[in-house]
PDB file of C-alpha atoms and ligand atoms in Angstrom:
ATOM      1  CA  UNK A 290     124.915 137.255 111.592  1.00 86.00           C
ATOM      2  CA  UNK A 291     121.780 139.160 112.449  1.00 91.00           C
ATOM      3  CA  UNK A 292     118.295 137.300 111.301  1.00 94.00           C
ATOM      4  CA  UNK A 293     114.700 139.008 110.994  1.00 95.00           C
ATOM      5  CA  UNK A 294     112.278 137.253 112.257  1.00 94.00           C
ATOM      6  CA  UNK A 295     110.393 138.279 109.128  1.00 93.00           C
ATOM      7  CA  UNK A 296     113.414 136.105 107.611  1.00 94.00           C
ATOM      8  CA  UNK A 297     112.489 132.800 109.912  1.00 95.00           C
ATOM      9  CA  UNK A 298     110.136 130.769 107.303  1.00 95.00           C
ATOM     10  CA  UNK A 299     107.162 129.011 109.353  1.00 93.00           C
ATOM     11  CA  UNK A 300     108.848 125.158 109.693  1.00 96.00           C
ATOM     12  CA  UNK A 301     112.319 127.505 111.378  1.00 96.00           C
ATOM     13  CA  UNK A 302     115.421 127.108 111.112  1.00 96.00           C
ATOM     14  CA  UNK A 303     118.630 124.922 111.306  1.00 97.00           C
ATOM     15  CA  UNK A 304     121.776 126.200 110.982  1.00 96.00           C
ATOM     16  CA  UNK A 305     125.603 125.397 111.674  1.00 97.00           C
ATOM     17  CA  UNK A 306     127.767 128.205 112.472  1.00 96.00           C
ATOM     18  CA  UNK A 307     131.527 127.574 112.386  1.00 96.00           C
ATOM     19  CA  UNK A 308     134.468 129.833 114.036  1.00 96.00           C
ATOM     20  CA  UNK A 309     133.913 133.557 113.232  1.00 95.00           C
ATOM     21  CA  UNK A 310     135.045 137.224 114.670  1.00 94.00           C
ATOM     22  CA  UNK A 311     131.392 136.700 117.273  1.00 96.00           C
ATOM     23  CA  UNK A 312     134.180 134.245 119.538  1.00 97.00           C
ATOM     24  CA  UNK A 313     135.733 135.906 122.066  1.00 96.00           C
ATOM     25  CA  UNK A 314     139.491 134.764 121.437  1.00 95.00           C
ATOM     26  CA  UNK A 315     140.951 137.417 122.787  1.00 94.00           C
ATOM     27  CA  UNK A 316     140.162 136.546 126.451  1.00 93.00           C
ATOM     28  CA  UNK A 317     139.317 132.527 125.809  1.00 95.00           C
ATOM     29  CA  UNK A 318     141.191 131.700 122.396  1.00 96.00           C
ATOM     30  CA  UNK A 319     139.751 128.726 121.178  1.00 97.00           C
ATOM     31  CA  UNK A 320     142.460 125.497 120.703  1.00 96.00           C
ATOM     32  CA  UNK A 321     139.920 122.708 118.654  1.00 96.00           C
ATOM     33  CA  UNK A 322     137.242 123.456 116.336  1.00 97.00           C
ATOM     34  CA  UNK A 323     134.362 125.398 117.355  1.00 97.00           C
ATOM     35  CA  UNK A 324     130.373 123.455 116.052  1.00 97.00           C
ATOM     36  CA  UNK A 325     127.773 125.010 116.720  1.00 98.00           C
ATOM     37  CA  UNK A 326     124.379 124.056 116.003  1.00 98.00           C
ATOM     38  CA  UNK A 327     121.320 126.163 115.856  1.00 97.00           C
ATOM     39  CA  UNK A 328     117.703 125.665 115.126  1.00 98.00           C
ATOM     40  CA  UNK A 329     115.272 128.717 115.410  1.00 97.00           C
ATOM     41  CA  UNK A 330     111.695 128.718 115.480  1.00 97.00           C
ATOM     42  CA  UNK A 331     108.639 131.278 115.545  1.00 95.00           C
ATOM     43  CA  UNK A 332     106.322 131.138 118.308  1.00 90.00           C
ATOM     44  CA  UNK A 333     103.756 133.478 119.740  1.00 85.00           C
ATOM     45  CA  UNK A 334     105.373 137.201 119.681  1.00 83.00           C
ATOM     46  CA  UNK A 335     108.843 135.841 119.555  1.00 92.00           C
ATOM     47  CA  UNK A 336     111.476 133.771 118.825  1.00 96.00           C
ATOM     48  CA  UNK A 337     112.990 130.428 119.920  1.00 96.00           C
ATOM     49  CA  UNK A 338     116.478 130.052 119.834  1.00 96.00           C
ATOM     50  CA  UNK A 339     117.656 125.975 120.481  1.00 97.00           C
ATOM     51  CA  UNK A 340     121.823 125.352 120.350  1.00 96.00           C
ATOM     52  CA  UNK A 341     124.741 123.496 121.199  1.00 97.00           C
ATOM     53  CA  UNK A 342     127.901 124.743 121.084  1.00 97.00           C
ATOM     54  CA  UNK A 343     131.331 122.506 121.276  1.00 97.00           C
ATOM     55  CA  UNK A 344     134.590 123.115 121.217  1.00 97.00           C
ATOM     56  CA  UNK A 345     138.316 123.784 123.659  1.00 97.00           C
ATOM     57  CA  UNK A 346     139.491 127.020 125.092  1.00 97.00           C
ATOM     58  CA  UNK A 347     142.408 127.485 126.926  1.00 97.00           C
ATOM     59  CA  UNK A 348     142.435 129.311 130.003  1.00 96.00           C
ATOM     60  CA  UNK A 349     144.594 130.610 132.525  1.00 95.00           C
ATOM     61  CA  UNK A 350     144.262 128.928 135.910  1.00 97.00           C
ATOM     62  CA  UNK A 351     143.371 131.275 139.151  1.00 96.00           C
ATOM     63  CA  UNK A 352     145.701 128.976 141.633  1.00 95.00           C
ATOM     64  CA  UNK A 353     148.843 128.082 139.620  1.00 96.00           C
ATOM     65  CA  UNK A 354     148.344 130.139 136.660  1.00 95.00           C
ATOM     66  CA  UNK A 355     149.328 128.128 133.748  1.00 96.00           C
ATOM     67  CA  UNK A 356     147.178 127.601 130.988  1.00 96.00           C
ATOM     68  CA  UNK A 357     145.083 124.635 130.529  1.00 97.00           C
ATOM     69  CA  UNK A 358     142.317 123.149 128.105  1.00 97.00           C
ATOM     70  CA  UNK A 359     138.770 123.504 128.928  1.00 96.00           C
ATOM     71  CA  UNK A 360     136.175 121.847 126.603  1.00 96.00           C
ATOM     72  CA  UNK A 361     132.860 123.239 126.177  1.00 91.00           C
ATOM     73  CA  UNK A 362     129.320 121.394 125.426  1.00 95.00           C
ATOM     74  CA  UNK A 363     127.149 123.823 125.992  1.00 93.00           C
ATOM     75  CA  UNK A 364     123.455 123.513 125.241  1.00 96.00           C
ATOM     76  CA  UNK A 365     121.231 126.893 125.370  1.00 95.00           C
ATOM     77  CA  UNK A 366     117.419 127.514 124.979  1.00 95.00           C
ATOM     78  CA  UNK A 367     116.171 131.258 124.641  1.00 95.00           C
ATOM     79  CA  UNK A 368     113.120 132.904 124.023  1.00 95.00           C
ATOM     80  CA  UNK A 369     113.437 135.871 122.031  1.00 95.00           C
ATOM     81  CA  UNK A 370     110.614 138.475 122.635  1.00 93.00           C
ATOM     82  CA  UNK A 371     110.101 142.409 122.086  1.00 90.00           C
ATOM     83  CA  UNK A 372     110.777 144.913 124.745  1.00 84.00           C
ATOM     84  CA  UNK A 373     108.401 147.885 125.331  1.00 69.00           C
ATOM     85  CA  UNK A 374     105.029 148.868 123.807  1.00 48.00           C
ATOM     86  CA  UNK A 375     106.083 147.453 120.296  1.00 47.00           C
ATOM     87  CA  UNK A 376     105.174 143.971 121.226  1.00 44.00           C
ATOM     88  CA  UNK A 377     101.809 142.871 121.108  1.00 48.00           C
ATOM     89  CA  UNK A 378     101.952 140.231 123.038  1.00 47.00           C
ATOM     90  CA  UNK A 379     100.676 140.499 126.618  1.00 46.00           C
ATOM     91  CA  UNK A 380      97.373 141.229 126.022  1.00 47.00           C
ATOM     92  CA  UNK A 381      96.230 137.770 125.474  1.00 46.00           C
ATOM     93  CA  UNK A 382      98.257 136.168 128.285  1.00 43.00           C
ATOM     94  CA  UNK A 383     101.240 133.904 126.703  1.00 46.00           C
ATOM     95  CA  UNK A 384     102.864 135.141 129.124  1.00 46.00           C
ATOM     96  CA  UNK A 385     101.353 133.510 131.829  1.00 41.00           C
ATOM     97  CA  UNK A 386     102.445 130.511 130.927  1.00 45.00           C
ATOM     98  CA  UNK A 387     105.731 130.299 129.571  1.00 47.00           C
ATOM     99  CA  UNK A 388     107.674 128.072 131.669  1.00 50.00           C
ATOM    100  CA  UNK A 389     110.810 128.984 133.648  1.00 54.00           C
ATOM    101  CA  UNK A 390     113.321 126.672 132.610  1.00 58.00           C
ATOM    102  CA  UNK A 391     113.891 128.720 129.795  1.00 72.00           C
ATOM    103  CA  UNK A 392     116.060 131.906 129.427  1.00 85.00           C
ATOM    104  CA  UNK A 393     114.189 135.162 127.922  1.00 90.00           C
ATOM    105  CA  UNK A 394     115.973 137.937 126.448  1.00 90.00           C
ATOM    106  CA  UNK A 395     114.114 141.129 125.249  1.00 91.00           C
ATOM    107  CA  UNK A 396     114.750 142.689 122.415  1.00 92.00           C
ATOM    108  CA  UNK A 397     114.621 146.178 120.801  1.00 91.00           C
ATOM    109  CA  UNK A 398     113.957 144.794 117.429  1.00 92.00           C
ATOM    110  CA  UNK A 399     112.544 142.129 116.075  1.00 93.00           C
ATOM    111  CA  UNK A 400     116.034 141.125 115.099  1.00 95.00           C
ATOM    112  CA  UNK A 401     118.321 137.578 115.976  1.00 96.00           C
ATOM    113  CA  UNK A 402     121.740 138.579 116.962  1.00 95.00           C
ATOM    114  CA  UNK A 403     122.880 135.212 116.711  1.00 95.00           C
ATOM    115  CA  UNK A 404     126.998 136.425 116.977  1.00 95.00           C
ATOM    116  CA  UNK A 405     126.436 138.171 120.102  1.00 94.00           C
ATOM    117  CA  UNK A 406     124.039 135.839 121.482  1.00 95.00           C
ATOM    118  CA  UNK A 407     126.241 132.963 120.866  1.00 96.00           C
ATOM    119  CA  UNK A 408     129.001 134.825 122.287  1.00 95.00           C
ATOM    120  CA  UNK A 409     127.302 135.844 125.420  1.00 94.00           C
ATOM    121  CA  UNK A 410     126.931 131.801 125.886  1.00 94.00           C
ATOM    122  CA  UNK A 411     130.840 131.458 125.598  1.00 95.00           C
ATOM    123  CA  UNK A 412     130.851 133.806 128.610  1.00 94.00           C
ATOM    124  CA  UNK A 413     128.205 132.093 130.451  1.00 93.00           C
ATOM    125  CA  UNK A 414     129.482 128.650 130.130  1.00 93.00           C
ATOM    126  CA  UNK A 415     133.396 130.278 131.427  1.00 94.00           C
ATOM    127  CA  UNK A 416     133.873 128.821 135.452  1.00 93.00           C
ATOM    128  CA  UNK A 417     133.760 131.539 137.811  1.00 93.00           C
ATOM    129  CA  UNK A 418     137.048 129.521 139.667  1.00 94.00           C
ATOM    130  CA  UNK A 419     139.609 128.450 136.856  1.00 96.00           C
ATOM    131  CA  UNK A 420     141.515 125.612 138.209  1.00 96.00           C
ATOM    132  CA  UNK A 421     143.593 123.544 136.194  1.00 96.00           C
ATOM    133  CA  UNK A 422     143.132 119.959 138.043  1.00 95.00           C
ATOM    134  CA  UNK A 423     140.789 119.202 140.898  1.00 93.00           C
ATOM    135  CA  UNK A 424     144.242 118.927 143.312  1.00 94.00           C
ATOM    136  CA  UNK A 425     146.276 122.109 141.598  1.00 96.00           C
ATOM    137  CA  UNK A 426     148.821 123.114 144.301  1.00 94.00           C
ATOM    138  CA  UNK A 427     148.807 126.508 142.931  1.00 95.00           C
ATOM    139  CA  UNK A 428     152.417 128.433 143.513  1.00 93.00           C
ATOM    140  CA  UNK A 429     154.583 128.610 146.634  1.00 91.00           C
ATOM    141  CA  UNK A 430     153.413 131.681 148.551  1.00 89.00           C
ATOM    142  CA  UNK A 431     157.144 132.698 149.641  1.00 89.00           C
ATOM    143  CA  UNK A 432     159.274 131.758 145.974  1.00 91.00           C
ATOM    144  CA  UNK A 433     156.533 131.405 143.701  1.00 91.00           C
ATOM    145  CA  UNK A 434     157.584 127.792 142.252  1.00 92.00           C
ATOM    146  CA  UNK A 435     154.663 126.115 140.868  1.00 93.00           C
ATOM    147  CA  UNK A 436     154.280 123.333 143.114  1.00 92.00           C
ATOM    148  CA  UNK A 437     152.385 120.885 140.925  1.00 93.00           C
ATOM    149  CA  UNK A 438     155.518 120.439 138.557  1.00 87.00           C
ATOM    150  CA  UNK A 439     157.733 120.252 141.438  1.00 80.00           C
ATOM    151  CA  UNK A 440     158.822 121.122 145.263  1.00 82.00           C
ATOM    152  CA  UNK A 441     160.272 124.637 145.812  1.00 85.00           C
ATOM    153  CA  UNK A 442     163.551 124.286 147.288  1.00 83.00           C
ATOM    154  CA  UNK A 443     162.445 127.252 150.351  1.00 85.00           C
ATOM    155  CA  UNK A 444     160.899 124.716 152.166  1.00 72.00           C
ATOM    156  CA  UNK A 445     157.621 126.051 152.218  1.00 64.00           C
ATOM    157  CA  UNK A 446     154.616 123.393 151.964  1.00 56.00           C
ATOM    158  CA  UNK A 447     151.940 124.881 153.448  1.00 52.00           C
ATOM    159  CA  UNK A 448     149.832 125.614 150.075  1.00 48.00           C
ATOM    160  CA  UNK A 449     150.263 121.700 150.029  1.00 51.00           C
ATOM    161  CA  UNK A 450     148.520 121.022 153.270  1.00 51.00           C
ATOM    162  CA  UNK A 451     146.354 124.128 153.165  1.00 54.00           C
ATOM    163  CA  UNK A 452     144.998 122.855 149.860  1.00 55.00           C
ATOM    164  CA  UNK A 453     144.550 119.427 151.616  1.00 54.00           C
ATOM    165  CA  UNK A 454     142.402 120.462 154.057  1.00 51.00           C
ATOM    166  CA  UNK A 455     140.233 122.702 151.813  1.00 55.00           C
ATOM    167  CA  UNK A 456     139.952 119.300 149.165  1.00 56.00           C
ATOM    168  CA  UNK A 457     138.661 117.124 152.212  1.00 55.00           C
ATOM    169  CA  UNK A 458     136.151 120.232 153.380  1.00 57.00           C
ATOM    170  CA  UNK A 459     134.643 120.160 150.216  1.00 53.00           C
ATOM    171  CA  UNK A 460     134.483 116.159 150.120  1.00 46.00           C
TER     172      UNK A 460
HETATM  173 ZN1   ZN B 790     146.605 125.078 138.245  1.00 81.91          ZN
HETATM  174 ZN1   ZN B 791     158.862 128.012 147.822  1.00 81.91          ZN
END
């Protein structure tokens, strides 16, 4: 869905935006509903951009490999503003005080992706380290059993105590 800002009436915005072709399913396919809530609002040469976005994916874990079921609740705030010479703000110093806790994104044209926006907050919200369970004992380095559903019958344990010292490390 892509929005003017000419579109964006003076009292903004509120708008729910269900599952659609903007979530990335191929590489986080999506196992509850996906709600999304979105209010959008003019302000001085740009655009603000207020969400929350809920729902399950299922991802692959890094350690053991299987999938598991990660739920979301993410909350954004962006401030959409021109790129380049087009924008005429600047000049009169909004800039100076917009505060920091806030994401801005720049903009070609005065236009609200709001699919690849909300996507890119899918991406953002992903864990860099995908681990199933706080304690997953991954997979036996020598057969490969995963060691969380049971003991590999090699006789190998030291991903057990390996991961036991790493767990009291991080403490
Ligand atoms: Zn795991
Ligand atoms: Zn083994």
């Amino acid at each position: 869905m892509k929005l003017p800002f000419s579109e964006i009436p003076a009292e903004g915005l509120r708008l729910t935006v269900g599952y659609g072709p903007w979530f990335p399913d191929e590489d986080f396919p999506h196992c509850a509903d996906v709600s999304v809530i979105v209010s959008i609002d003019r302000k001085a040469g740009g655009v603000l951009l207020e969400g929350e976005l809920v729902t399950v994916v299922e991802l692959d874990c890094d350690r053991c490999l299987e999938k598991y079921k990660f739920p979301f609740e993410i909350s954004f705030r962006l401030v959409l503003e021109l790129s380049g010479h087009e924008s005429s703000i600047g000049e009169h110093g909004e800039y100076a005080c917009s505060s920091n806790d806030m994401d801005t994104m720049f903009l070609d044209e005065p236009v609200v992706d709001l699919d690849s926006i909300l996507q890119h907050q899918v991406f953002l919200a992903i864990p860099l380290k995908k681990i199933c369970q706080d304690n997953c004992k991954g997979l036996c380095a020598k057969c490969g059993e995963n060691l969380n559903s049971e003991h590999c019958g090699c006789g190998n344990e030291i991903n057990d105590s390996l991961f036991g010292v790493l767990e009291k490390f991080k403490g």
